[in-house]
Tab-separated table of C-alpha atoms and ligand atoms in Angstrom:
chain	number	residue	atom	x	y	z
A	25	UNK	CA	148.470	-55.283	-99.525
A	26	UNK	CA	146.346	-52.313	-98.623
A	27	UNK	CA	143.464	-51.305	-96.227
A	28	UNK	CA	140.382	-53.130	-94.586
A	29	UNK	CA	137.858	-51.412	-92.529
A	30	UNK	CA	134.691	-52.981	-90.981
A	31	UNK	CA	131.923	-51.940	-88.631
A	32	UNK	CA	129.333	-53.607	-86.793
A	33	UNK	CA	127.354	-51.694	-84.021
A	34	UNK	CA	124.218	-49.619	-83.354
A	35	UNK	CA	124.631	-46.717	-85.875
A	36	UNK	CA	125.482	-46.624	-89.498
A	37	UNK	CA	128.812	-47.944	-90.200
A	38	UNK	CA	129.431	-45.935	-93.469
A	39	UNK	CA	130.989	-42.885	-92.180
A	40	UNK	CA	133.284	-44.749	-89.793
A	41	UNK	CA	134.333	-47.120	-92.604
A	42	UNK	CA	134.935	-44.171	-94.911
A	43	UNK	CA	136.890	-42.185	-92.422
A	44	UNK	CA	138.801	-45.215	-91.612
A	45	UNK	CA	139.545	-45.853	-95.020
A	46	UNK	CA	140.809	-42.180	-95.472
A	47	UNK	CA	142.919	-42.642	-92.556
A	48	UNK	CA	144.654	-45.478	-94.360
A	49	UNK	CA	145.027	-43.496	-97.469
A	50	UNK	CA	148.649	-42.752	-96.921
A	51	UNK	CA	149.570	-46.400	-97.788
A	52	UNK	CA	148.507	-45.714	-101.221
A	53	UNK	CA	146.098	-47.737	-103.398
A	54	UNK	CA	144.460	-47.807	-106.771
A	55	UNK	CA	140.658	-48.309	-105.995
A	56	UNK	CA	138.296	-48.389	-103.024
A	57	UNK	CA	134.788	-49.834	-102.135
A	58	UNK	CA	132.305	-50.228	-99.555
A	59	UNK	CA	129.460	-52.484	-98.817
A	60	UNK	CA	126.490	-52.345	-96.525
A	61	UNK	CA	125.068	-55.659	-95.650
A	62	UNK	CA	121.510	-56.033	-94.560
A	63	UNK	CA	118.792	-58.757	-94.935
A	64	UNK	CA	117.016	-57.036	-97.918
A	65	UNK	CA	118.905	-53.758	-98.358
A	66	UNK	CA	122.545	-54.549	-99.210
A	67	UNK	CA	124.549	-51.894	-101.331
A	68	UNK	CA	127.926	-51.887	-102.856
A	69	UNK	CA	129.683	-48.869	-104.031
A	70	UNK	CA	133.092	-48.871	-105.617
A	71	UNK	CA	135.443	-46.317	-107.248
A	72	UNK	CA	138.706	-46.335	-109.057
A	73	UNK	CA	140.653	-43.670	-107.511
A	74	UNK	CA	140.725	-41.815	-104.143
A	75	UNK	CA	138.407	-42.425	-101.037
A	76	UNK	CA	137.081	-38.823	-101.501
A	77	UNK	CA	135.445	-40.102	-104.753
A	78	UNK	CA	133.976	-43.195	-103.028
A	79	UNK	CA	132.722	-41.173	-100.148
A	80	UNK	CA	130.913	-38.673	-102.683
A	81	UNK	CA	129.459	-41.809	-104.421
A	82	UNK	CA	128.323	-43.451	-101.167
A	83	UNK	CA	126.816	-40.349	-100.117
A	84	UNK	CA	124.783	-39.900	-103.463
A	85	UNK	CA	123.479	-43.465	-103.212
A	86	UNK	CA	122.503	-42.744	-99.621
A	87	UNK	CA	123.799	-45.961	-98.424
A	88	UNK	CA	123.699	-46.532	-94.728
A	89	UNK	CA	123.525	-49.568	-92.221
A	90	UNK	CA	124.961	-50.949	-88.843
A	91	UNK	CA	127.065	-53.618	-90.884
A	92	UNK	CA	129.629	-52.433	-93.227
A	93	UNK	CA	132.957	-53.335	-94.836
A	94	UNK	CA	135.406	-51.276	-96.940
A	95	UNK	CA	138.569	-51.757	-98.775
A	96	UNK	CA	141.349	-49.813	-100.374
A	97	UNK	CA	142.994	-52.095	-102.991
A	98	UNK	CA	146.575	-52.550	-104.130
A	99	UNK	CA	146.175	-54.744	-107.175
A	100	UNK	CA	148.111	-57.922	-107.176
A	101	UNK	CA	145.928	-59.978	-109.552
A	102	UNK	CA	144.014	-58.048	-112.206
A	103	UNK	CA	144.231	-54.529	-113.169
A	104	UNK	CA	142.824	-51.527	-111.099
A	105	UNK	CA	139.233	-51.530	-112.309
A	106	UNK	CA	135.681	-51.238	-111.014
A	107	UNK	CA	135.057	-54.853	-111.445
A	108	UNK	CA	138.342	-55.922	-109.621
A	109	UNK	CA	137.713	-53.566	-106.795
A	110	UNK	CA	136.619	-55.072	-103.603
A	111	UNK	CA	134.091	-55.871	-101.823
A	112	UNK	CA	133.598	-59.110	-103.846
A	113	UNK	CA	130.468	-61.140	-103.508
A	114	UNK	CA	128.753	-64.224	-104.620
A	115	UNK	CA	126.372	-64.248	-107.499
A	116	UNK	CA	123.322	-63.981	-105.383
A	117	UNK	CA	124.731	-60.912	-103.511
A	118	UNK	CA	124.334	-62.603	-100.169
A	119	UNK	CA	128.068	-62.917	-99.182
A	120	UNK	CA	130.523	-59.972	-99.152
A	121	UNK	CA	134.129	-60.282	-98.584
A	122	UNK	CA	137.148	-57.681	-98.463
A	123	UNK	CA	140.718	-59.190	-98.691
A	124	UNK	CA	144.288	-58.107	-98.097
A	125	UNK	CA	146.893	-60.508	-99.151
A	126	UNK	CA	147.417	-63.146	-102.091
A	127	UNK	CA	145.691	-66.379	-102.600
A	128	UNK	CA	148.129	-68.394	-104.141
A	129	UNK	CA	146.118	-71.344	-105.313
A	130	UNK	CA	143.244	-69.127	-106.578
A	131	UNK	CA	143.545	-70.430	-110.256
A	132	UNK	CA	143.237	-73.982	-109.152
A	133	UNK	CA	140.070	-72.953	-106.863
A	134	UNK	CA	138.478	-70.796	-109.608
A	135	UNK	CA	138.662	-73.815	-112.038
A	136	UNK	CA	137.183	-76.068	-109.444
A	137	UNK	CA	134.422	-73.545	-108.789
A	138	UNK	CA	133.871	-72.831	-112.544
A	139	UNK	CA	133.334	-76.589	-113.324
A	140	UNK	CA	130.749	-76.563	-110.505
A	141	UNK	CA	128.907	-73.648	-112.357
A	142	UNK	CA	130.261	-70.697	-110.585
A	143	UNK	CA	130.610	-67.449	-112.714
A	144	UNK	CA	133.439	-65.052	-112.051
A	145	UNK	CA	133.046	-61.164	-112.772
A	146	UNK	CA	136.737	-60.184	-111.844
A	147	UNK	CA	140.155	-61.161	-112.545
A	148	UNK	CA	141.178	-61.128	-108.898
A	149	UNK	CA	142.487	-64.030	-106.652
A	150	UNK	CA	139.967	-62.758	-103.977
A	151	UNK	CA	136.807	-63.456	-105.918
A	152	UNK	CA	137.274	-67.403	-105.263
A	153	UNK	CA	136.547	-66.422	-101.433
A	154	UNK	CA	132.933	-65.479	-101.616
A	155	UNK	CA	132.188	-68.235	-104.051
A	156	UNK	CA	133.998	-70.732	-102.066
A	157	UNK	CA	131.948	-69.696	-98.855
A	158	UNK	CA	128.815	-70.118	-101.018
A	159	UNK	CA	129.626	-73.486	-102.267
A	160	UNK	CA	130.294	-74.641	-98.716
A	161	UNK	CA	127.103	-73.165	-97.412
A	162	UNK	CA	125.011	-75.696	-98.638
A	163	UNK	CA	127.308	-78.423	-97.091
A	164	UNK	CA	127.724	-76.976	-93.504
A	165	UNK	CA	125.478	-76.429	-90.719
A	166	UNK	CA	126.060	-72.753	-90.409
A	167	UNK	CA	127.711	-69.731	-91.913
A	168	UNK	CA	130.694	-69.795	-89.636
A	169	UNK	CA	131.349	-73.560	-90.560
A	170	UNK	CA	131.103	-72.663	-94.311
A	171	UNK	CA	133.817	-69.847	-93.713
A	172	UNK	CA	136.019	-72.392	-92.035
A	173	UNK	CA	135.742	-74.948	-94.688
A	174	UNK	CA	136.544	-72.234	-97.371
A	175	UNK	CA	139.402	-70.998	-95.390
A	176	UNK	CA	140.716	-74.548	-95.122
A	177	UNK	CA	141.061	-74.615	-98.962
A	178	UNK	CA	143.170	-71.285	-99.080
A	179	UNK	CA	146.874	-71.221	-99.716
A	180	UNK	CA	148.392	-67.763	-99.301
A	181	UNK	CA	148.074	-64.679	-96.992
A	182	UNK	CA	144.770	-63.023	-96.097
A	183	UNK	CA	143.135	-60.390	-93.763
A	184	UNK	CA	139.553	-60.897	-94.406
A	185	UNK	CA	136.464	-59.107	-93.457
A	186	UNK	CA	133.338	-61.258	-94.252
A	187	UNK	CA	129.572	-60.698	-93.780
A	188	UNK	CA	126.328	-62.272	-94.938
A	189	UNK	CA	122.745	-60.784	-95.325
A	190	UNK	CA	121.381	-63.830	-93.398
A	191	UNK	CA	123.490	-62.665	-90.157
A	192	UNK	CA	123.264	-58.828	-90.376
A	193	UNK	CA	124.382	-58.372	-86.881
A	194	UNK	CA	127.907	-60.328	-87.509
A	195	UNK	CA	131.180	-59.261	-88.913
A	196	UNK	CA	133.609	-62.080	-89.407
A	197	UNK	CA	137.359	-61.537	-89.405
A	198	UNK	CA	140.135	-63.949	-90.367
A	199	UNK	CA	143.776	-63.599	-90.931
A	200	UNK	CA	146.892	-65.394	-92.043
A	201	UNK	CA	150.238	-63.128	-92.218
A	202	UNK	CA	148.230	-59.977	-92.927
A	203	UNK	CA	147.463	-57.775	-89.882
A	204	UNK	CA	143.923	-57.247	-88.450
A	205	UNK	CA	142.906	-55.355	-85.219
A	206	UNK	CA	139.360	-55.259	-83.519
A	207	UNK	CA	138.588	-52.009	-81.825
A	208	UNK	CA	136.116	-52.648	-79.030
A	209	UNK	CA	133.658	-49.718	-78.548
A	210	UNK	CA	130.529	-49.081	-76.795
A	211	UNK	CA	127.823	-51.161	-78.720
A	212	UNK	CA	130.193	-51.340	-81.585
A	213	UNK	CA	133.240	-53.077	-83.024
A	214	UNK	CA	135.466	-51.748	-85.678
A	215	UNK	CA	137.843	-53.860	-87.538
A	216	UNK	CA	140.861	-52.581	-89.527
A	217	UNK	CA	144.110	-53.795	-90.989
A	218	UNK	CA	146.066	-50.886	-89.128
A	219	UNK	CA	145.172	-49.353	-85.803
A	220	UNK	CA	145.199	-45.853	-87.335
A	221	UNK	CA	141.868	-46.490	-88.680
A	222	UNK	CA	140.247	-46.870	-85.388
A	223	UNK	CA	142.268	-44.712	-82.936
A	224	UNK	CA	139.551	-42.051	-83.273
A	225	UNK	CA	136.849	-44.281	-81.830
A	226	UNK	CA	138.459	-46.473	-79.080
A	227	UNK	CA	141.803	-47.323	-77.302
A	228	UNK	CA	140.753	-50.760	-76.594
A	229	UNK	CA	141.942	-53.095	-79.300
A	230	UNK	CA	142.499	-56.706	-79.891
A	231	UNK	CA	145.223	-57.768	-82.358
A	232	UNK	CA	144.292	-60.887	-84.146
A	233	UNK	CA	146.827	-63.873	-84.350
A	234	UNK	CA	147.406	-65.905	-87.406
A	235	UNK	CA	144.578	-68.393	-88.047
A	236	UNK	CA	142.221	-66.581	-85.789
A	237	UNK	CA	138.508	-66.389	-86.858
B	6	LIG	N1	145.066	-59.789	-104.205
B	6	LIG	C1	143.990	-58.994	-103.942
B	6	LIG	C2	143.605	-58.222	-105.210
B	6	LIG	O1	144.463	-58.124	-106.011
B	6	LIG	C3	143.980	-58.056	-102.707
B	6	LIG	C4	145.006	-56.929	-102.952
B	6	LIG	C5	145.133	-56.127	-101.698
B	6	LIG	O2	145.753	-56.514	-100.583
B	6	LIG	O3	144.829	-54.927	-101.599
B	6	LIG	O4	142.669	-57.729	-105.330
């Protein structure tokens, strides 16, 4: 289980997320990634290796935006690789997820989604989550209801940051048995799996409880 950092606010979240991931670096990890989520300008950058390499790549791609999620991965399902690095998304690239933990029933969920026509690009347990949310998006009144329906199918542990291009001012967080904390700033919120990642920005923190969304 490794690190999650998310940002929603009134400036670009990229530096905050990258600095937060660097602050979590002591925990050790095998790959890292960041996504900026926007109505028509989303971008994902991933690197196998250190946050410094991710920061360089993000800089080269000039990604920026007020809604961003990032992850350092400690692989549990699937080798450390570009495709297995988080964030994971649905095929349309409209739903983005970073995850700490283990989805125990992912094989069953993956088979169900594949039978419904969903294609997977990674070997991770995590990738079922964006596809499941996508699946429920067509059957529920709004994105939050789709997330709730998807979470209802998961067995295992998770700390999640979730975002969609259709709600570029919202960062969703959910947890079961994986720590998540929200830092409340001025015109901004920072989400992290460990308060170390947000101490520099705010002292006002909310620790999420199990089953919070
Ligand atoms: N189980 C997920 C994976 O292997 C998340 C691992 C983590 O917590 O970093 O990709």
